[in-house]
Coordinates of C-alpha atoms in Angstrom, one line a residue:
X13 CA 17.8 16.5 -2.4
X14 CA 18.9 14.1 0.3
X15 CA 20.9 11.1 -0.7
X16 CA 19.2 8.1 0.9
X17 CA 21.2 4.9 1.1
X18 CA 19.7 1.5 0.2
X19 CA 20.0 0.5 3.9
X20 CA 17.4 3.2 4.8
X21 CA 14.7 1.2 2.9
X22 CA 16.0 -2.1 4.2
X23 CA 15.6 -0.7 7.7
X24 CA 11.9 -0.9 7.2
X25 CA 12.2 -4.7 7.2
X26 CA 14.0 -4.9 10.6
X27 CA 11.9 -6.5 13.2
X28 CA 13.2 -6.3 16.8
X29 CA 16.0 -8.8 17.2
X30 CA 15.6 -10.3 13.7
X31 CA 18.0 -10.9 10.9
X32 CA 17.0 -8.4 8.1
X33 CA 17.5 -10.9 5.3
X34 CA 15.6 -13.7 7.0
X35 CA 12.9 -11.1 7.9
X36 CA 12.7 -10.0 4.2
X37 CA 12.2 -13.6 3.0
X38 CA 9.5 -14.3 5.6
X39 CA 7.8 -11.0 4.8
X40 CA 7.4 -11.8 1.2
X41 CA 6.4 -15.4 1.7
X42 CA 3.5 -14.1 3.8
X43 CA 2.9 -11.2 1.4
X44 CA 2.2 -8.9 4.3
X45 CA 3.3 -5.6 5.8
X46 CA 5.7 -5.4 8.8
X47 CA 4.0 -5.2 12.2
X48 CA 6.9 -3.6 14.1
X49 CA 10.2 -2.0 13.2
X50 CA 12.6 -1.2 16.0
X51 CA 14.5 2.0 15.2
X52 CA 16.0 2.2 18.7
X53 CA 18.4 -0.7 18.2
X54 CA 21.8 -0.1 16.7
X55 CA 21.5 -0.7 12.9
X56 CA 24.3 1.3 11.5
X57 CA 21.9 4.0 10.2
X58 CA 22.6 7.7 10.5
X59 CA 20.0 10.2 11.5
X60 CA 18.9 11.0 7.9
X61 CA 18.3 7.3 7.1
X62 CA 16.3 6.9 10.3
X63 CA 14.2 9.8 9.3
X64 CA 13.5 8.1 6.0
X65 CA 12.6 4.8 7.7
X66 CA 10.3 6.6 10.1
X67 CA 8.4 8.2 7.3
X68 CA 7.6 4.9 5.7
X69 CA 7.0 3.2 9.0
X70 CA 4.1 5.4 9.8
X71 CA 2.5 4.8 6.4
X72 CA 2.9 1.1 6.7
X73 CA 1.6 1.1 10.3
X74 CA -1.6 2.8 9.1
X75 CA -2.1 0.6 6.1
X76 CA -1.5 -2.5 8.3
X77 CA -4.1 -1.2 10.8
X78 CA -6.6 -1.0 8.0
X79 CA -5.7 -4.4 6.5
X80 CA -6.1 -6.1 9.8
X81 CA -9.5 -4.5 10.5
X82 CA -10.7 -5.7 7.1
X83 CA -9.2 -9.1 7.4
X84 CA -11.1 -9.9 10.6
X85 CA -14.4 -9.5 8.7
X86 CA -16.3 -12.6 7.4
X87 CA -19.3 -10.7 5.9
X88 CA -20.0 -7.2 4.5
X89 CA -20.0 -4.9 7.5
X90 CA -22.6 -2.5 8.9
X91 CA -22.6 1.3 8.8
X92 CA -21.7 1.3 12.5
X93 CA -18.5 -0.7 11.8
X94 CA -17.7 1.8 9.0
X95 CA -18.2 4.8 11.2
X96 CA -16.0 3.3 13.9
X97 CA -13.2 2.7 11.4
X98 CA -13.4 6.2 10.1
X99 CA -13.1 7.6 13.6
X100 CA -10.1 5.3 14.2
X101 CA -8.5 6.1 10.8
X102 CA -9.6 9.6 9.8
X103 CA -7.3 9.5 6.7
X104 CA -9.8 7.0 5.0
X105 CA -11.9 8.8 2.4
X106 CA -14.7 6.2 2.1
X107 CA -16.0 2.8 2.9
X108 CA -18.5 0.9 0.6
X109 CA -20.0 -2.6 0.6
X110 CA -21.3 -4.2 -2.6
X111 CA -23.8 -7.0 -3.0
X112 CA -22.8 -10.2 -4.9
X113 CA -24.3 -8.5 -8.0
X114 CA -22.2 -5.4 -7.6
X115 CA -25.0 -3.2 -6.2
X116 CA -24.1 -0.6 -3.6
X117 CA -25.1 -1.6 0.0
X118 CA -23.8 0.3 3.0
X119 CA -21.6 3.4 2.6
X120 CA -19.9 5.8 4.8
X121 CA -19.7 8.7 4.5
X122 CA -23.0 8.9 2.6
X123 CA -21.5 11.4 0.1
X124 CA -17.7 10.9 -0.1
X125 CA -15.8 13.6 -1.9
X126 CA -13.8 11.2 -4.0
X127 CA -15.9 8.9 -6.2
X128 CA -14.5 5.5 -7.3
X129 CA -15.7 3.2 -10.1
X130 CA -17.7 0.5 -8.3
X131 CA -18.1 -1.7 -11.4
X132 CA -14.3 -2.0 -11.7
X133 CA -14.1 -2.9 -8.0
X134 CA -16.8 -5.6 -8.4
X135 CA -15.1 -7.2 -11.4
X136 CA -11.8 -7.3 -9.5
X137 CA -13.1 -9.7 -6.9
X138 CA -15.6 -11.9 -8.8
X139 CA -13.1 -14.8 -9.4
X140 CA -13.9 -17.5 -6.7
X141 CA -10.3 -18.7 -7.1
X142 CA -9.1 -15.5 -5.6
X143 CA -10.6 -15.0 -2.2
X144 CA -7.8 -12.8 -0.8
X145 CA -7.8 -9.0 -0.3
X146 CA -6.8 -6.9 -3.3
X147 CA -5.0 -3.6 -3.7
X148 CA -5.7 -1.4 -6.7
X149 CA -5.7 2.2 -7.6
X150 CA -8.2 4.4 -9.4
X151 CA -7.9 7.8 -11.0
X152 CA -10.3 10.5 -9.7
X153 CA -10.6 14.2 -10.4
X154 CA -8.7 14.8 -7.2
X155 CA -5.8 12.5 -7.9
X156 CA -5.1 8.7 -7.5
X157 CA -7.0 6.8 -4.9
X158 CA -5.7 3.6 -3.3
X159 CA -8.3 0.9 -2.8
X160 CA -8.2 -2.1 -0.6
X161 CA -10.9 -4.6 -1.5
X162 CA -12.0 -7.5 0.7
X163 CA -14.2 -10.2 -1.0
X164 CA -16.5 -12.4 1.1
X165 CA -17.1 -16.0 0.2
X166 CA -19.1 -18.9 1.8
X167 CA -17.2 -21.8 0.3
X168 CA -17.5 -20.9 -3.4
X169 CA -20.6 -18.6 -3.0
X170 CA -19.7 -15.0 -3.5
X171 CA -21.3 -12.8 -0.7
X172 CA -20.1 -9.4 -2.0
X173 CA -17.2 -7.2 -1.0
X174 CA -16.0 -4.3 1.0
X175 CA -14.1 -1.4 -0.5
X176 CA -12.0 1.1 1.5
X177 CA -10.2 3.8 -0.3
X178 CA -7.8 6.6 0.7
X179 CA -5.2 9.0 -0.8
X180 CA -1.7 7.8 -0.1
X181 CA -0.6 11.5 -0.4
X182 CA -2.5 12.2 2.8
X183 CA -0.3 9.6 4.7
X184 CA 3.0 10.9 3.3
X185 CA 2.5 14.7 3.0
X186 CA 3.3 15.4 6.6
X187 CA 6.5 13.4 6.6
X188 CA 9.5 15.6 5.6
X189 CA 11.6 12.6 4.6
X190 CA 8.9 11.4 2.2
X191 CA 10.1 14.1 -0.3
X192 CA 12.7 11.6 -1.3
X193 CA 10.3 8.6 -1.7
X194 CA 8.5 7.5 -4.9
X195 CA 5.5 5.2 -4.4
X196 CA 3.5 3.6 -7.2
X197 CA 1.7 0.5 -8.4
X198 CA 2.7 -0.8 -11.9
X199 CA -0.1 1.2 -13.6
X200 CA -0.2 4.4 -11.5
X201 CA 2.1 6.9 -9.8
X202 CA 0.8 7.5 -6.2
X203 CA 3.5 9.7 -4.8
X204 CA 6.1 11.5 -6.9
X205 CA 8.3 12.9 -4.1
X206 CA 10.2 16.0 -5.2
X207 CA 11.3 14.7 -8.6
X208 CA 8.3 14.1 -10.9
X209 CA 10.4 13.5 -14.0
X210 CA 12.4 10.7 -12.3
X211 CA 9.1 9.3 -10.9
X212 CA 7.5 9.2 -14.4
X213 CA 10.6 7.5 -15.9
X214 CA 10.5 4.9 -13.1
X215 CA 6.9 4.2 -13.7
X216 CA 7.6 3.6 -17.4
X217 CA 9.8 0.6 -16.7
X218 CA 8.5 -2.9 -17.4
X219 CA 7.3 -3.7 -13.9
X220 CA 5.3 -6.8 -14.9
X221 CA 8.6 -8.3 -16.0
X222 CA 10.7 -7.0 -13.1
X223 CA 8.3 -8.3 -10.5
X224 CA 8.4 -11.8 -12.0
X225 CA 11.9 -12.2 -10.9
X226 CA 12.4 -10.2 -7.7
X227 CA 10.9 -8.0 -5.0
X228 CA 13.8 -5.6 -4.8
X229 CA 16.6 -4.3 -6.9
X230 CA 18.3 -1.3 -8.5
X231 CA 17.6 0.6 -11.7
X232 CA 19.8 3.3 -13.2
X233 CA 17.8 6.3 -14.5
X234 CA 19.0 9.8 -15.4
X235 CA 22.5 8.9 -14.2
X236 CA 21.1 7.9 -10.8
X237 CA 20.9 4.6 -9.0
X238 CA 17.3 4.0 -7.9
X239 CA 16.7 1.3 -5.3
X240 CA 13.2 -0.2 -5.3
X241 CA 11.4 -2.5 -2.9
X242 CA 7.9 -4.0 -3.4
X243 CA 5.4 -4.8 -0.7
X244 CA 2.3 -6.9 -1.3
X245 CA -1.3 -7.1 -0.4
X246 CA -1.7 -10.8 -1.4
X247 CA -0.3 -10.7 -5.0
X248 CA -0.9 -7.0 -5.6
X249 CA 2.3 -4.9 -5.4
X250 CA 2.9 -1.5 -3.8
X251 CA 6.4 -0.3 -4.9
X252 CA 8.6 2.1 -2.9
X253 CA 11.7 3.6 -4.6
X254 CA 14.5 6.0 -3.4
X255 CA 17.7 7.3 -4.8
X256 CA 20.7 5.2 -3.6
X257 CA 24.3 6.4 -3.3

């Protein structure tokens, strides 16, 4: 197993010409994903570390592409919009809009392979005090599915929501360096890399407590130092972890 240094993950936060620490602070103040990472500039990374950074860069780029497309919407979209997004992002498994009462509206494809619990999605976005996009996961018979949910409000009137779901494994499986990455949300393992036991031990940590105090850190498990870094869709965390030397 490749030994990936902490700086490999920090490289994901390097915008062109920016100080990494200042970029990190701004990134989490905005609770967003990075738009651009310049791996051509000299950063002190060796080729193995760059390979790791590139693996996560492509995943972030695609998730950011989806987040931006959803963020531009002000009302539940049409099927034509859904079809266009699926052509642009073929790794998406399904798009579904729900009425204010939680009833299914438009959906594409009409019969998605992976089924998600629409009632849980509806309950997630009913609170008018939380008008931001949400990130959650659901278990399916084919494995965990990552869900981005965009609620729509007219002032305090709930107009319904849009759900877009995908399998994170489909974004990482073609990246060789991703074998060394573990990705999860506090309640669900999304990508175990090549060490399932370590991934399960990591998931069992008290992440609700850990995330109250920081958005990155190190944990020692199985005699190994594990570096973790959290990214946010609004207040919902997506956590990356790697073994650090």
